[in-house]
Amino acid sequence: MAVATRAHLAESTPAQVREVIRSGAWQGTTTGVAMGYVQANLAIVPHSQAFDFLLFCQRNPRPCPVLDVTEPGSPVPRLMAPGADLRTDLPRYRVYRHGELVDAPTDICDYWREDLVGFLLGCSLSFEAALLKAGVPLRHHEDGQRVPVYTTNIECRPAGIFEGPMVVSMRPIPAAQVARAVQVTTRFTATHGAPIHVGNPAEIGVDLERTEFGSEPVRFRPGDVPVFWACGITPQAVAMRVKPELMITHYPEHMFVTDLRDEEIATL
Amino acid sequence: MAVATRAHLAESTPAQVREVIRSGAWQGTTTGVAMGYVQANLAIVPHSQAFDFLLFCQRNPRPCPVLDVTEPGSPVPRLMAPGADLRTDLPRYRVYRHGELVDAPTDICDYWREDLVGFLLGCSLSFEAALLKAGVPLRHHEDGQRVPVYTTNIECRPAGIFEGPMVVSMRPIPAAQVARAVQVTTRFTATHGAPIHVGNPAEIGVDLERTEFGSEPVRFRPGDVPVFWACGITPQAVAMRVKPELMITHYPEHMFVTDLRDEEIATL
């Protein structure tokens, strides 16, 4: 099979993108694919921990906004993409055992079990499109980079066995457009919503030069203010803290593409 | 102890109201008490069904917006009222066994078990205050009645063992103010949010004269349109359908009073 191109995938439907990924013809990031459709973070845990994890998400909706939860043992996200398979339809995964990253496979068929429950959590790609439409510049886009990501000193609200620090993404925003950026992202409560912090990185334990999870610092333009949004990588920080027997997540930037359009999950 | 008066309770803090209720000095409805504070619907299920129920709420956020979930065995809603006790702090409860309403006690100490999990769900009192502030009249208030409640033909999204019809409340709204009523309640996603239906009761299986759950029809003024909001009584309709071993709920209009102000749970 021919290798797909990002330009082709940008104009494809979510079902087409997932089929290309499932076939192995695309193992890159999902940035810019199926433009206008909601992409999601993935976290998979055993059923015995599913209540605790769902409660963790419910108590921490900014980093972990729940879009869909599969039936135990089913890899099908019925609400977000009834024709999809969470075992094969992401380009790459991360497998954590007892808090250690042990594998980064392109499918998880070998890891799948009848007691696993999949959680799809909103991701920031949806609100980034809205920010661009509103005329708010995204510096990491301009420089062709991934969004920088940091672990903060903000503790999530614990639930059962799950606890850990909140992970955030940071975007430099021109001071005159910070308010607009808050307004635009507020509509996207299902994909992290409004910023959790504006300015003053040190207060949340962030050194802007010390990016994490494979991201790199982004260049500020004069007058830019650092604006922080909760990030769907938070469950991975939780896994590293709590060291559950098994947690499987998406690989950063290698997301699940749902059948919903961005505007369908916006409020107001 | 002297019996409390509603006028006194209206000006009391949530903690004071809960203490009066706990002491047995108030067994009436919570309408108008601790004005400006969020009140909540209650549903209690065994831990073995808690994941299914939380997932049911997550999939049906309009009727079942989750405000707080207790740790298994703990009657303390730590997020909404850390000093409260769900066993004693509501004026009256309903106990369902295998789908049958078997008791309506004023406390549930005798029913409490170490495996029970309490769910607090948003209720419409918060957005009613906002409607009144916005100049939208509430006919059932004008006539000194409870809000009329109906079981619809709309099926909730099932989750695990839980399934059932959506229950709605109905308010006649002047046609010129329907749009404003939608706007105002949209801000209150944590307390049912925007209407689920405007006009045409028959389409959702509702005969306005056939009210349920102890409510009565309310009188329309000329030009009023029936507007329907999802209702927190929905879990009781689910209990009647699914017949779980045990579900304990609040008694209609006898709610849990939280420490949060209405505006704290509003969006935008």
Coordinates of N, CA and C in Angstrom, one line a residue, chain A residues 41-240:
Chain A
N41 N -7.4 12.5 23.1 CA -6.5 11.7 23.9 C -7.1 10.4 24.3
L42 N -6.2 9.4 24.5 CA -6.6 8.0 24.9 C -6.0 7.6 26.2
A43 N -6.8 7.0 27.0 CA -6.3 6.3 28.2 C -7.1 5.1 28.4
I44 N -6.4 3.9 28.6 CA -7.0 2.6 28.8 C -6.6 2.1 30.1
V45 N -7.5 1.6 30.9 CA -7.2 1.0 32.2 C -8.1 -0.2 32.4
P46 N -7.7 -1.1 33.3 CA -8.5 -2.3 33.6 C -9.8 -1.9 34.3
H47 N -10.9 -2.7 34.1 CA -12.2 -2.4 34.6 C -12.2 -2.2 36.1
S48 N -11.3 -2.9 36.8 CA -11.2 -2.8 38.3 C -10.8 -1.4 38.7
Q49 N -10.2 -0.6 37.8 CA -9.8 0.7 38.1 C -10.6 1.8 37.4
A50 N -11.6 1.3 36.6 CA -12.3 2.2 35.7 C -13.2 3.2 36.5
F51 N -13.8 2.8 37.6 CA -14.6 3.8 38.4 C -13.7 4.9 38.9
D52 N -12.6 4.4 39.5 CA -11.7 5.4 40.1 C -11.2 6.4 39.0
F53 N -10.9 5.9 37.8 CA -10.4 6.7 36.8 C -11.5 7.7 36.2
L54 N -12.7 7.1 36.1 CA -13.8 8.0 35.6 C -14.0 9.1 36.6
L55 N -14.0 8.7 37.9 CA -14.2 9.7 38.9 C -13.1 10.8 38.9
F56 N -11.8 10.3 38.7 CA -10.7 11.2 38.6 C -11.0 12.2 37.4
C57 N -11.4 11.7 36.3 CA -11.7 12.6 35.2 C -12.9 13.6 35.5
Q58 N -13.9 13.1 36.2 CA -15.0 13.9 36.6 C -14.6 15.0 37.5
R59 N -13.6 14.7 38.4 CA -13.2 15.7 39.4 C -12.1 16.7 38.8
N60 N -11.6 16.3 37.6 CA -10.5 17.1 37.0 C -10.9 17.3 35.5
P61 N -12.0 18.0 35.3 CA -12.5 18.1 33.9 C -11.6 19.0 33.0
R62 N -10.8 19.9 33.5 CA -10.0 20.7 32.6 C -8.9 19.8 32.0
P63 N -8.1 19.0 32.7 CA -7.1 18.2 32.0 C -7.7 16.9 31.4
C64 N -8.9 16.4 32.0 CA -9.4 15.1 31.6 C -10.9 15.2 31.2
P65 N -11.2 16.0 30.1 CA -12.6 16.1 29.7 C -13.1 14.9 29.0
V66 N -14.0 14.1 29.6 CA -14.4 12.8 29.0 C -15.3 13.0 27.8
L67 N -14.9 12.5 26.7 CA -15.7 12.5 25.4 C -16.4 11.1 25.3
D68 N -15.8 10.0 25.6 CA -16.4 8.7 25.4 C -15.7 7.7 26.3
V69 N -16.5 6.7 26.7 CA -15.9 5.6 27.5 C -16.5 4.3 26.9
T70 N -15.6 3.3 26.6 CA -16.0 2.1 26.0 C -16.6 1.1 27.0
E71 N -17.4 0.2 26.6 CA -17.9 -0.9 27.4 C -16.7 -1.8 27.8
P72 N -16.6 -2.3 29.0 CA -15.5 -3.2 29.3 C -15.2 -4.3 28.2
G73 N -14.0 -4.4 27.7 CA -13.6 -5.4 26.7 C -13.9 -5.0 25.3
S74 N -14.7 -3.9 25.1 CA -14.9 -3.4 23.7 C -14.0 -2.3 23.4
P75 N -13.4 -2.4 22.2 CA -12.5 -1.4 21.7 C -13.2 -0.3 20.9
V76 N -14.6 -0.3 20.9 CA -15.3 0.5 20.0 C -15.9 1.7 20.8
P77 N -15.5 3.0 20.4 CA -16.0 4.2 21.1 C -17.4 4.5 20.4
R78 N -18.5 4.0 21.0 CA -19.7 4.1 20.3 C -20.3 5.5 20.0
L79 N -20.0 6.4 21.0 CA -20.5 7.7 20.8 C -19.8 8.6 19.8
M80 N -18.4 8.4 19.9 CA -17.6 9.3 19.1 C -17.2 8.8 17.7
A81 N -17.3 7.4 17.6 CA -16.9 6.8 16.3 C -17.3 5.4 16.3
P82 N -18.6 5.1 16.0 CA -19.1 3.7 16.2 C -18.4 2.7 15.3
G83 N -17.7 3.1 14.2 CA -17.0 2.2 13.3 C -15.6 2.0 13.6
A84 N -15.1 2.6 14.7 CA -13.6 2.6 15.0 C -13.2 1.5 15.9
D85 N -11.9 1.3 16.0 CA -11.3 0.3 16.9 C -10.1 0.9 17.6
L86 N -10.2 1.1 18.9 CA -9.1 1.8 19.6 C -7.8 1.0 19.6
R87 N -7.9 -0.3 19.2 CA -6.6 -1.1 19.3 C -5.7 -0.8 18.1
T88 N -6.3 -0.3 17.0 CA -5.6 -0.1 15.7 C -5.6 1.2 15.1
D89 N -6.5 2.1 15.6 CA -6.8 3.3 14.8 C -6.1 4.6 15.2
L90 N -5.1 4.4 16.2 CA -4.2 5.5 16.5 C -2.9 5.1 15.8
P91 N -2.1 6.1 15.4 CA -0.8 5.8 14.7 C 0.2 5.2 15.7
R92 N 0.2 5.6 16.9 CA 1.1 5.1 17.9 C 0.6 5.2 19.3
Y93 N 1.1 4.3 20.2 CA 0.6 4.2 21.5 C 1.8 4.2 22.5
R94 N 1.4 4.4 23.8 CA 2.4 4.2 24.9 C 1.8 3.2 25.9
V95 N 2.6 2.3 26.3 CA 2.2 1.3 27.2 C 3.0 1.5 28.5
Y96 N 2.3 1.8 29.6 CA 2.9 1.9 30.9 C 2.6 0.7 31.8
R97 N 3.6 0.1 32.3 CA 3.4 -1.0 33.3 C 4.0 -0.6 34.6
H98 N 3.3 -0.5 35.7 CA 3.8 -0.1 37.0 C 4.5 1.2 36.9
G99 N 3.9 2.1 36.0 CA 4.5 3.5 35.9 C 5.7 3.6 35.0
E100 N 6.1 2.5 34.4 CA 7.3 2.6 33.5 C 6.7 2.5 32.1
L101 N 7.3 3.4 31.2 CA 7.0 3.3 29.8 C 7.7 2.1 29.2
V102 N 7.0 1.1 28.8 CA 7.6 -0.2 28.4 C 7.6 -0.4 26.9
D103 N 6.7 0.3 26.2 CA 6.5 0.0 24.8 C 5.9 1.2 24.1
A104 N 6.1 1.4 22.8 CA 5.5 2.5 22.0 C 5.0 1.9 20.7
P105 N 4.1 0.9 20.7 CA 3.7 0.2 19.5 C 2.8 1.0 18.6
T106 N 2.6 0.5 17.4 CA 1.7 1.1 16.4 C 0.3 0.5 16.4
D107 N 0.2 -0.6 17.2 CA -1.2 -1.1 17.5 C -1.0 -1.8 18.9
I108 N -2.2 -2.0 19.5 CA -2.1 -2.6 20.9 C -2.9 -3.9 20.9
C109 N -3.0 -4.6 19.7 CA -3.7 -5.9 19.7 C -3.1 -6.9 20.7
D110 N -1.8 -6.9 20.8 CA -1.2 -7.9 21.7 C -1.4 -7.5 23.2
Y111 N -1.7 -6.3 23.4 CA -1.9 -5.9 24.8 C -3.4 -6.0 25.2
W112 N -4.3 -6.1 24.3 CA -5.7 -6.0 24.6 C -6.2 -7.1 25.5
R113 N -7.1 -6.8 26.4 CA -7.7 -7.8 27.3 C -9.2 -7.6 27.4
E114 N -9.9 -8.6 27.9 CA -11.3 -8.5 28.0 C -11.8 -7.6 29.1
D115 N -10.9 -7.2 30.0 CA -11.3 -6.3 31.1 C -10.9 -4.9 30.9
L116 N -10.4 -4.5 29.7 CA -9.9 -3.1 29.5 C -11.1 -2.2 29.1
V117 N -11.0 -1.0 29.6 CA -11.9 0.1 29.4 C -11.2 1.3 28.8
G118 N -11.6 1.8 27.6 CA -11.0 2.9 27.0 C -11.7 4.2 27.3
F119 N -10.9 5.2 27.5 CA -11.4 6.6 27.8 C -10.9 7.5 26.7
L120 N -11.7 8.2 26.0 CA -11.3 9.3 25.1 C -11.5 10.6 25.7
L121 N -10.5 11.4 25.8 CA -10.5 12.7 26.5 C -10.2 13.8 25.4
G122 N -10.9 14.9 25.6 CA -10.8 16.0 24.6 C -9.3 16.5 24.5
C123 N -8.9 17.0 23.4 CA -7.6 17.5 23.2 C -7.6 18.9 22.6
S124 N -6.5 19.6 22.7 CA -6.5 21.0 22.4 C -6.5 21.4 20.9
L125 N -6.4 20.4 20.0 CA -6.5 20.7 18.6 C -7.8 21.4 18.2
S126 N -8.9 21.0 18.9 CA -10.2 21.6 18.5 C -10.1 23.1 18.8
F127 N -9.6 23.5 20.0 CA -9.7 24.9 20.3 C -8.6 25.7 19.6
E128 N -7.5 25.0 19.2 CA -6.5 25.7 18.4 C -7.1 26.2 17.1
A129 N -7.9 25.4 16.4 CA -8.6 25.8 15.2 C -9.4 27.0 15.4
A130 N -10.1 27.0 16.6 CA -11.0 28.1 16.9 C -10.2 29.4 17.2
L131 N -9.0 29.2 17.8 CA -8.2 30.4 18.1 C -7.7 31.0 16.8
L132 N -7.3 30.2 15.9 CA -6.8 30.7 14.6 C -7.9 31.4 13.8
K133 N -9.1 30.8 13.9 CA -10.3 31.5 13.2 C -10.5 32.9 13.8
A134 N -10.3 33.0 15.1 CA -10.6 34.2 15.8 C -9.4 35.2 15.7
G135 N -8.4 34.8 14.9 CA -7.3 35.7 14.7 C -6.2 35.7 15.7
V136 N -6.3 34.8 16.6 CA -5.2 34.7 17.7 C -4.1 33.8 17.1
P137 N -2.9 34.4 17.1 CA -1.8 33.6 16.5 C -1.3 32.5 17.4
L138 N -0.8 31.4 16.8 CA -0.2 30.3 17.5 C 1.3 30.2 17.1
R139 N 2.1 30.6 18.0 CA 3.6 30.7 17.7 C 4.2 29.4 17.3
H140 N 3.7 28.3 18.0 CA 4.4 27.0 17.7 C 4.0 26.5 16.3
H141 N 2.8 26.9 15.8 CA 2.4 26.7 14.4 C 3.3 27.4 13.5
E142 N 3.5 28.7 13.8 CA 4.3 29.6 12.9 C 5.7 29.1 12.8
D143 N 6.2 28.4 13.8 CA 7.6 27.9 13.8 C 7.7 26.4 13.5
G144 N 6.5 25.9 13.1 CA 6.5 24.4 12.8 C 6.9 23.5 13.9
Q145 N 6.5 23.9 15.1 CA 6.8 23.0 16.3 C 5.6 22.4 16.9
R146 N 5.9 21.4 17.8 CA 4.8 20.9 18.7 C 4.6 22.0 19.8
V147 N 3.4 21.9 20.4 CA 3.1 22.8 21.5 C 3.9 22.4 22.7
P148 N 4.6 23.3 23.4 CA 5.4 23.0 24.6 C 4.5 22.5 25.7
V149 N 5.0 21.5 26.4 CA 4.2 20.9 27.5 C 5.0 20.8 28.8
Y150 N 4.4 21.1 29.9 CA 5.1 21.1 31.2 C 4.3 20.4 32.3
T151 N 5.0 19.8 33.2 CA 4.3 19.3 34.4 C 4.3 20.4 35.5
T152 N 3.2 20.7 36.1 CA 3.1 21.8 37.0 C 3.2 21.3 38.5
N153 N 3.2 22.3 39.4 CA 3.0 21.9 40.8 C 1.6 21.9 41.3
I154 N 0.7 22.0 40.3 CA -0.8 21.9 40.7 C -1.2 20.5 40.8
E155 N -1.6 20.1 42.0 CA -2.1 18.7 42.2 C -3.5 18.6 41.7
C156 N -3.8 17.5 40.9 CA -5.2 17.2 40.5 C -5.9 16.8 41.8
R157 N -7.2 16.9 41.7 CA -8.0 16.3 42.8 C -7.9 14.8 42.7
P158 N -7.6 14.1 43.8 CA -7.4 12.7 43.7 C -8.8 12.0 43.7
A159 N -8.8 10.7 43.2 CA -10.0 9.9 43.2 C -9.6 8.5 43.3
G160 N -9.9 7.8 44.3 CA -9.5 6.4 44.5 C -8.0 6.3 44.4
I161 N -7.5 5.4 43.6 CA -6.0 5.2 43.5 C -5.4 6.3 42.7
F162 N -6.1 7.1 42.0 CA -5.5 8.0 41.0 C -5.2 9.4 41.6
E163 N -4.0 9.9 41.4 CA -3.6 11.2 41.9 C -2.3 11.6 41.0
G164 N -2.0 12.9 41.0 CA -0.9 13.3 40.3 C -0.9 14.7 39.9
P165 N 0.1 15.2 39.3 CA 0.2 16.7 39.0 C -0.5 16.9 37.6
M166 N -1.0 18.2 37.5 CA -1.6 18.6 36.2 C -0.5 18.9 35.2
V167 N -0.6 18.4 34.0 CA 0.3 18.7 32.9 C -0.5 19.8 32.1
V168 N 0.3 20.8 31.6 CA -0.3 21.9 30.9 C 0.5 22.1 29.5
S169 N -0.2 22.7 28.6 CA 0.4 23.1 27.4 C 0.5 24.7 27.5
M170 N 1.4 25.3 26.8 CA 1.6 26.7 26.9 C 1.7 27.3 25.5
R171 N 0.9 28.4 25.3 CA 1.0 29.2 24.1 C 1.3 30.6 24.4
P172 N 2.3 31.2 23.7 CA 2.5 32.6 23.9 C 1.4 33.4 23.1
I173 N 0.7 34.3 23.8 CA -0.4 35.0 23.2 C -0.1 36.5 23.3
P174 N -0.3 37.3 22.3 CA -0.2 38.7 22.4 C -1.1 39.3 23.4
A175 N -0.5 40.2 24.3 CA -1.2 40.7 25.4 C -2.6 41.2 25.1
A176 N -2.7 41.9 23.9 CA -4.0 42.4 23.5 C -5.0 41.4 23.2
Q177 N -4.6 40.1 23.0 CA -5.5 39.1 22.6 C -5.7 38.0 23.6
V178 N -5.1 38.2 24.8 CA -5.3 37.2 25.9 C -6.8 37.0 26.2
A179 N -7.5 38.2 26.4 CA -8.9 38.1 26.8 C -9.7 37.3 25.7
R180 N -9.4 37.6 24.4 CA -10.1 36.9 23.3 C -9.8 35.4 23.4
A181 N -8.5 35.1 23.7 CA -8.2 33.6 23.8 C -8.9 32.9 24.9
V182 N -9.1 33.6 26.0 CA -9.9 33.1 27.1 C -11.4 32.8 26.6
Q183 N -11.9 33.9 26.0 CA -13.3 33.7 25.5 C -13.5 32.6 24.5
V184 N -12.6 32.5 23.6 CA -12.8 31.5 22.5 C -12.6 30.1 23.1
T185 N -11.7 29.9 24.0 CA -11.5 28.5 24.5 C -12.5 28.1 25.6
T186 N -13.1 29.1 26.2 CA -14.1 28.9 27.2 C -15.3 28.0 26.5
R187 N -15.5 28.3 25.3 CA -16.6 27.5 24.6 C -16.3 26.1 24.5
F188 N -15.0 25.7 24.6 CA -14.6 24.3 24.3 C -14.3 23.6 25.7
T189 N -15.4 23.6 26.5 CA -15.2 22.9 27.8 C -14.9 21.4 27.6
A190 N -15.3 20.8 26.5 CA -15.0 19.4 26.2 C -13.6 19.2 25.8
T191 N -12.9 20.2 25.5 CA -11.5 20.1 25.1 C -10.6 21.0 25.8
H192 N -10.7 20.9 27.2 CA -9.8 21.6 28.1 C -10.3 23.0 28.5
G193 N -11.2 23.6 27.7 CA -11.8 24.9 28.1 C -10.9 26.0 28.3
A194 N -11.2 26.9 29.2 CA -10.5 28.2 29.4 C -9.1 27.9 30.0
P195 N -8.1 28.8 29.8 CA -6.8 28.6 30.5 C -6.9 28.4 32.0
I196 N -6.0 27.6 32.5 CA -5.9 27.5 34.0 C -5.0 28.5 34.6
H197 N -4.2 29.2 33.8 CA -3.2 30.2 34.3 C -2.8 31.1 33.2
V198 N -2.6 32.4 33.5 CA -2.1 33.3 32.6 C -1.0 34.1 33.2
G199 N 0.2 34.0 32.5 CA 1.4 34.7 33.0 C 2.0 34.0 34.2
N200 N 3.2 34.4 34.6 CA 3.8 34.0 35.9 C 4.0 32.4 35.9
P201 N 4.8 31.9 35.0 CA 5.1 30.4 35.0 C 5.6 29.9 36.3
A202 N 6.5 30.7 37.0 CA 7.1 30.1 38.2 C 6.0 29.8 39.3
E203 N 4.9 30.5 39.3 CA 3.9 30.2 40.3 C 3.3 28.8 40.2
I204 N 3.3 28.3 39.0 CA 2.8 26.9 38.9 C 3.9 25.9 38.7
G205 N 5.1 26.4 39.0 CA 6.3 25.4 39.0 C 6.8 25.2 37.6
V206 N 6.6 26.1 36.7 CA 7.1 25.9 35.3 C 8.3 26.8 35.0
D207 N 9.3 26.1 34.4 CA 10.4 26.9 33.8 C 10.2 26.7 32.3
L208 N 10.0 27.8 31.6 CA 9.6 27.7 30.2 C 10.6 27.0 29.3
E209 N 11.9 27.0 29.8 CA 12.9 26.4 29.0 C 12.9 24.8 29.2
R210 N 12.3 24.4 30.2 CA 12.4 22.9 30.6 C 11.1 22.2 30.1
T211 N 10.9 22.1 28.8 CA 9.8 21.4 28.3 C 9.9 19.9 28.6
E212 N 8.7 19.2 28.5 CA 8.7 17.8 28.8 C 7.9 17.0 27.7
F213 N 7.9 15.7 27.9 CA 7.1 14.8 27.0 C 7.5 15.0 25.5
G214 N 8.8 15.3 25.3 CA 9.3 15.3 24.0 C 9.0 16.7 23.2
S215 N 8.5 17.6 23.9 CA 8.3 18.9 23.3 C 9.4 19.9 23.5
E216 N 9.5 21.0 22.8 CA 10.6 21.9 22.8 C 10.1 23.3 23.1
P217 N 10.9 24.2 23.7 CA 10.5 25.6 24.0 C 10.1 26.3 22.7
V218 N 9.1 27.2 22.8 CA 8.7 27.9 21.7 C 9.1 29.4 21.8
R219 N 9.4 30.1 20.8 CA 9.9 31.4 20.8 C 8.8 32.5 21.0
F220 N 9.0 33.3 22.0 CA 8.0 34.4 22.3 C 8.4 35.6 21.3
R221 N 7.3 36.3 20.9 CA 7.5 37.5 20.2 C 7.3 38.6 21.2
P222 N 7.8 39.8 20.9 CA 7.7 40.9 21.9 C 6.2 41.2 22.3
G223 N 5.9 41.3 23.6 CA 4.6 41.5 24.0 C 3.7 40.3 24.3
D224 N 4.3 39.1 23.9 CA 3.5 37.9 24.2 C 3.5 37.5 25.7
V225 N 2.4 37.0 26.1 CA 2.2 36.5 27.5 C 2.1 35.0 27.5
P226 N 2.7 34.3 28.4 CA 2.5 32.8 28.4 C 1.1 32.5 29.0
V227 N 0.4 31.7 28.2 CA -1.0 31.3 28.6 C -1.0 29.8 28.7
F228 N -1.5 29.2 29.8 CA -1.4 27.8 30.1 C -2.8 27.2 30.1
W229 N -2.9 26.1 29.3 CA -4.2 25.3 29.3 C -3.9 23.9 29.9
A230 N -4.8 23.3 30.6 CA -4.7 21.9 31.1 C -4.5 21.0 29.8
C231 N -3.7 19.9 30.0 CA -3.3 19.1 28.9 C -3.7 17.6 29.1
G232 N -4.1 17.0 28.1 CA -4.6 15.6 28.1 C -3.4 14.6 28.3
I233 N -2.2 15.1 28.5 CA -1.1 14.2 28.8 C -1.1 13.9 30.3
T234 N -2.0 14.7 31.1 CA -2.0 14.5 32.5 C -2.2 13.0 33.0
P235 N -3.0 12.2 32.3 CA -3.1 10.8 32.8 C -1.7 10.1 32.7
Q236 N -0.9 10.5 31.8 CA 0.4 9.8 31.8 C 1.3 10.2 33.0
A237 N 1.2 11.5 33.4 CA 1.9 11.9 34.6 C 1.3 11.2 35.8
V238 N 0.0 10.9 35.8 CA -0.7 10.2 36.9 C -0.2 8.7 36.9
A239 N 0.0 8.1 35.7 CA 0.5 6.8 35.7 C 1.9 6.7 36.2
M240 N 2.7 7.7 35.9 CA 4.1 7.7 36.4 C 4.1 7.8 38.0

